[in-house]
Tab-separated table of C-alpha atoms in Angstrom:
chain	number	residue	atom	x	y	z
A	1	MET	CA	-13.412	7.482	-7.770
A	2	LYS	CA	-11.384	5.347	-5.332
A	3	LEU	CA	-7.640	5.838	-4.884
A	4	ILE	CA	-5.604	2.808	-3.826
A	5	VAL	CA	-2.014	3.676	-2.878
A	6	GLY	CA	0.685	1.057	-2.490
A	7	LEU	CA	3.704	2.244	-0.543
A	8	GLY	CA	7.221	1.298	-1.537
A	9	ASN	CA	10.500	2.536	-2.908
A	10	ILE	CA	11.415	2.672	-6.580
A	11	GLY	CA	14.456	0.972	-8.063
A	12	LYS	CA	15.779	-2.538	-8.573
A	13	GLU	CA	17.501	-2.541	-5.185
A	14	TYR	CA	14.094	-2.340	-3.457
A	15	GLU	CA	12.176	-4.897	-5.538
A	16	ASN	CA	10.598	-7.636	-3.409
A	17	THR	CA	11.674	-6.025	-0.155
A	18	ARG	CA	9.400	-6.112	2.868
A	19	HIS	CA	9.005	-2.330	2.818
A	20	ASN	CA	7.663	-2.617	-0.751
A	21	ILE	CA	4.674	-4.819	0.084
A	22	GLY	CA	2.394	-1.954	-1.017
A	23	PHE	CA	3.922	-1.976	-4.506
A	24	ILE	CA	3.726	-5.769	-4.591
A	25	ALA	CA	0.020	-5.620	-3.668
A	26	ILE	CA	-0.749	-3.067	-6.408
A	27	ASP	CA	1.095	-5.200	-8.979
A	28	GLU	CA	-0.947	-8.237	-7.933
A	29	VAL	CA	-4.241	-6.358	-8.214
A	30	ILE	CA	-3.640	-4.834	-11.637
A	31	LYS	CA	-2.204	-7.944	-13.273
A	32	ASN	CA	-5.704	-9.421	-13.609
A	33	ILE	CA	-7.671	-6.351	-14.701
A	34	ASN	CA	-7.840	-4.069	-17.716
A	35	TYR	CA	-6.280	-0.726	-16.915
A	36	SER	CA	-4.717	2.258	-18.564
A	37	GLU	CA	-1.583	3.936	-17.334
A	38	ILE	CA	-1.784	7.682	-16.741
A	39	ASN	CA	1.498	9.522	-17.149
A	40	LYS	CA	1.490	12.977	-15.632
A	41	PRO	CA	4.738	14.227	-14.075
A	42	GLN	CA	2.855	16.165	-11.388
A	43	PHE	CA	1.578	12.858	-9.922
A	44	LYS	CA	5.135	11.892	-8.931
A	45	GLY	CA	4.311	8.239	-9.363
A	46	THR	CA	2.915	5.532	-11.579
A	47	LEU	CA	-0.867	5.764	-11.814
A	48	TYR	CA	-3.175	3.132	-13.261
A	49	LYS	CA	-6.899	3.593	-13.915
A	50	ALA	CA	-9.450	0.786	-14.075
A	51	GLN	CA	-13.136	1.737	-14.055
A	52	ASN	CA	-13.680	3.885	-10.940
A	53	TYR	CA	-10.371	2.904	-9.349
A	54	LEU	CA	-7.000	4.607	-9.427
A	55	PHE	CA	-3.942	2.636	-8.328
A	56	LEU	CA	-0.885	4.660	-7.342
A	57	LYS	CA	2.726	3.662	-6.761
A	58	PRO	CA	4.520	6.853	-5.651
A	59	SER	CA	7.953	7.344	-7.191
A	60	THR	CA	9.032	9.805	-4.514
A	61	TYR	CA	10.536	7.137	-2.264
A	62	MET	CA	8.747	6.201	0.923
A	63	ASN	CA	9.585	9.291	2.972
A	64	LEU	CA	7.897	11.650	0.485
A	65	SER	CA	4.877	9.522	-0.521
A	66	GLY	CA	2.480	12.203	0.664
A	67	GLU	CA	3.520	14.506	-2.203
A	68	SER	CA	2.334	11.967	-4.754
A	69	VAL	CA	-0.866	11.104	-2.880
A	70	ARG	CA	-1.741	14.785	-2.485
A	71	ALA	CA	-1.177	15.516	-6.185
A	72	VAL	CA	-3.511	12.704	-7.315
A	73	LYS	CA	-6.085	13.460	-4.601
A	74	ASP	CA	-6.256	17.129	-5.602
A	75	PHE	CA	-6.302	16.492	-9.362
A	76	TYR	CA	-9.186	14.016	-9.139
A	77	LYS	CA	-10.867	15.744	-6.163
A	78	ILE	CA	-10.857	12.547	-4.103
A	79	ASP	CA	-12.131	12.627	-0.542
A	80	ASN	CA	-9.990	10.956	2.137
A	81	ASP	CA	-12.842	8.509	2.703
A	82	ASP	CA	-12.154	7.181	-0.814
A	83	ILE	CA	-8.444	6.536	-0.224
A	84	ILE	CA	-6.823	3.271	0.875
A	85	VAL	CA	-3.110	3.114	1.616
A	86	ILE	CA	-1.494	-0.334	1.572
A	87	HIS	CA	1.663	-0.618	3.663
A	88	ASP	CA	3.951	-2.936	5.595
A	89	ASP	CA	3.534	-3.367	9.344
A	90	LEU	CA	6.328	-4.644	11.582
A	91	ASP	CA	3.938	-5.201	14.485
A	92	LEU	CA	1.929	-7.858	12.637
A	93	LYS	CA	3.083	-11.402	11.973
A	94	LEU	CA	4.038	-12.203	8.401
A	95	GLY	CA	0.880	-12.486	6.323
A	96	ALA	CA	-1.457	-10.931	8.886
A	97	LEU	CA	-3.869	-8.435	7.394
A	98	ARG	CA	-5.578	-5.593	9.242
A	99	PHE	CA	-7.817	-2.775	8.141
A	100	LYS	CA	-7.965	0.556	9.851
A	101	ARG	CA	-9.235	4.045	9.302
A	102	GLY	CA	-7.273	6.962	10.668
A	103	GLY	CA	-4.875	6.735	13.557
A	104	GLY	CA	-1.196	7.308	14.040
A	105	HIS	CA	1.687	6.504	11.756
A	106	GLY	CA	3.453	4.151	14.195
A	107	GLY	CA	6.839	5.439	13.040
A	108	HIS	CA	6.168	4.519	9.399
A	109	ASN	CA	7.766	7.260	7.300
A	110	GLY	CA	5.434	6.783	4.338
A	111	LEU	CA	2.391	7.254	6.560
A	112	LYS	CA	4.033	10.249	8.275
A	113	SER	CA	4.435	11.900	4.891
A	114	ILE	CA	0.864	11.161	3.814
A	115	ASP	CA	-0.487	12.396	7.152
A	116	SER	CA	1.407	15.670	6.738
A	117	HIS	CA	-0.092	16.215	3.260
A	118	ILE	CA	-3.701	15.039	3.596
A	119	GLY	CA	-4.264	14.352	7.305
A	120	ASN	CA	-4.638	10.900	8.834
A	121	ASP	CA	-8.324	10.198	8.183
A	122	TYR	CA	-7.991	7.689	5.352
A	123	HIS	CA	-8.282	3.904	5.139
A	124	ARG	CA	-5.282	1.640	5.553
A	125	ILE	CA	-4.534	-1.946	4.732
A	126	ARG	CA	-1.736	-3.104	7.004
A	127	ILE	CA	0.141	-6.182	5.818
A	128	GLY	CA	2.247	-7.937	8.407
A	129	ILE	CA	5.909	-8.472	7.599
A	130	GLY	CA	6.963	-9.602	11.072
A	131	ARG	CA	9.794	-8.190	13.126
A	132	PRO	CA	13.407	-9.314	13.540
A	133	GLU	CA	14.352	-10.694	16.944
A	134	ASP	CA	17.195	-8.193	17.208
A	135	LYS	CA	15.645	-4.706	17.341
A	136	SER	CA	18.883	-3.146	16.106
A	137	LYS	CA	18.357	-4.896	12.739
A	138	VAL	CA	14.939	-3.399	11.903
A	139	VAL	CA	16.176	-1.220	9.021
A	140	ASP	CA	18.049	-4.083	7.358
A	141	PHE	CA	15.067	-6.374	7.912
A	142	VAL	CA	12.528	-3.969	6.413
A	143	LEU	CA	14.744	-3.225	3.423
A	144	GLY	CA	15.628	-6.899	3.031
A	145	ARG	CA	14.096	-9.093	0.355
A	146	PHE	CA	11.362	-11.580	1.097
A	147	LYS	CA	12.480	-15.204	1.109
A	148	ASP	CA	10.672	-17.497	-1.332
A	149	GLU	CA	8.755	-19.206	1.491
A	150	GLU	CA	7.642	-15.801	2.807
A	151	LEU	CA	6.347	-14.797	-0.630
A	152	GLU	CA	4.466	-18.100	-0.797
A	153	LYS	CA	2.851	-17.379	2.577
A	154	LEU	CA	1.834	-13.917	1.361
A	155	LYS	CA	-0.098	-15.234	-1.683
A	156	SER	CA	-3.384	-15.729	0.199
A	157	THR	CA	-2.917	-12.407	1.992
A	158	LEU	CA	-2.532	-10.606	-1.344
A	159	GLU	CA	-5.588	-12.417	-2.737
A	160	ASN	CA	-7.595	-11.098	0.219
A	161	VAL	CA	-6.270	-7.578	-0.333
A	162	ASN	CA	-7.452	-7.845	-3.932
A	163	LYS	CA	-10.931	-9.013	-2.866
A	164	ALA	CA	-11.193	-6.322	-0.211
A	165	ILE	CA	-10.359	-3.524	-2.634
A	166	PHE	CA	-13.092	-4.496	-5.060
A	167	ASP	CA	-15.619	-5.213	-2.279
A	168	TRP	CA	-14.670	-1.985	-0.551
A	169	ASN	CA	-17.201	-0.470	1.780
A	170	ASP	CA	-17.301	0.437	5.458
A	171	LYS	CA	-17.791	-3.204	6.480
A	172	THR	CA	-14.683	-4.421	4.635
A	173	SER	CA	-12.483	-4.312	7.718
A	174	SER	CA	-14.466	-6.905	9.645
A	175	LYS	CA	-14.973	-9.096	6.576
A	176	TYR	CA	-11.298	-9.458	5.649
A	177	SER	CA	-9.293	-8.974	8.827
A	178	LEU	CA	-7.046	-12.026	9.014
A	179	LYS	CA	-4.378	-13.313	11.353
A	180	GLY	CA	-1.035	-14.499	10.046
């Protein structure tokens, strides 16, 4: 079983925000596959199952994502090697895509939470959202909505995320690493 986690925040006010690119990616992946939704309160999130894949959108808000990931990981007895977390990355240009296993959280609160619950030895798909010129506006930028032209630019990135998930193996990172 593979667990794919998209990071984001729940609620209308966060829809289509840069920080929710993980949720956006999960929505793009599942819209073209047959899945069933699994509703268990202990998962603290929305969980979809398709064949040997689980897709999770934590409903704990970003800063507590690790609670949801840990609950699903423990219930299904999933090894960290079979977990991918999809998240936004300020340090990558809009649309850039990078794959990584392990490492630090880089100040990302969702990753901090996951690291504290399951350790940091899991796979990551980092999707570039760019960075504002004024460093004092990072929070507003991250929680701001994508512009239409930004969403258009992200279409090919999200298609590559989709391909990478279903072609997932240890060589995925070199096959799909793209620059924005």
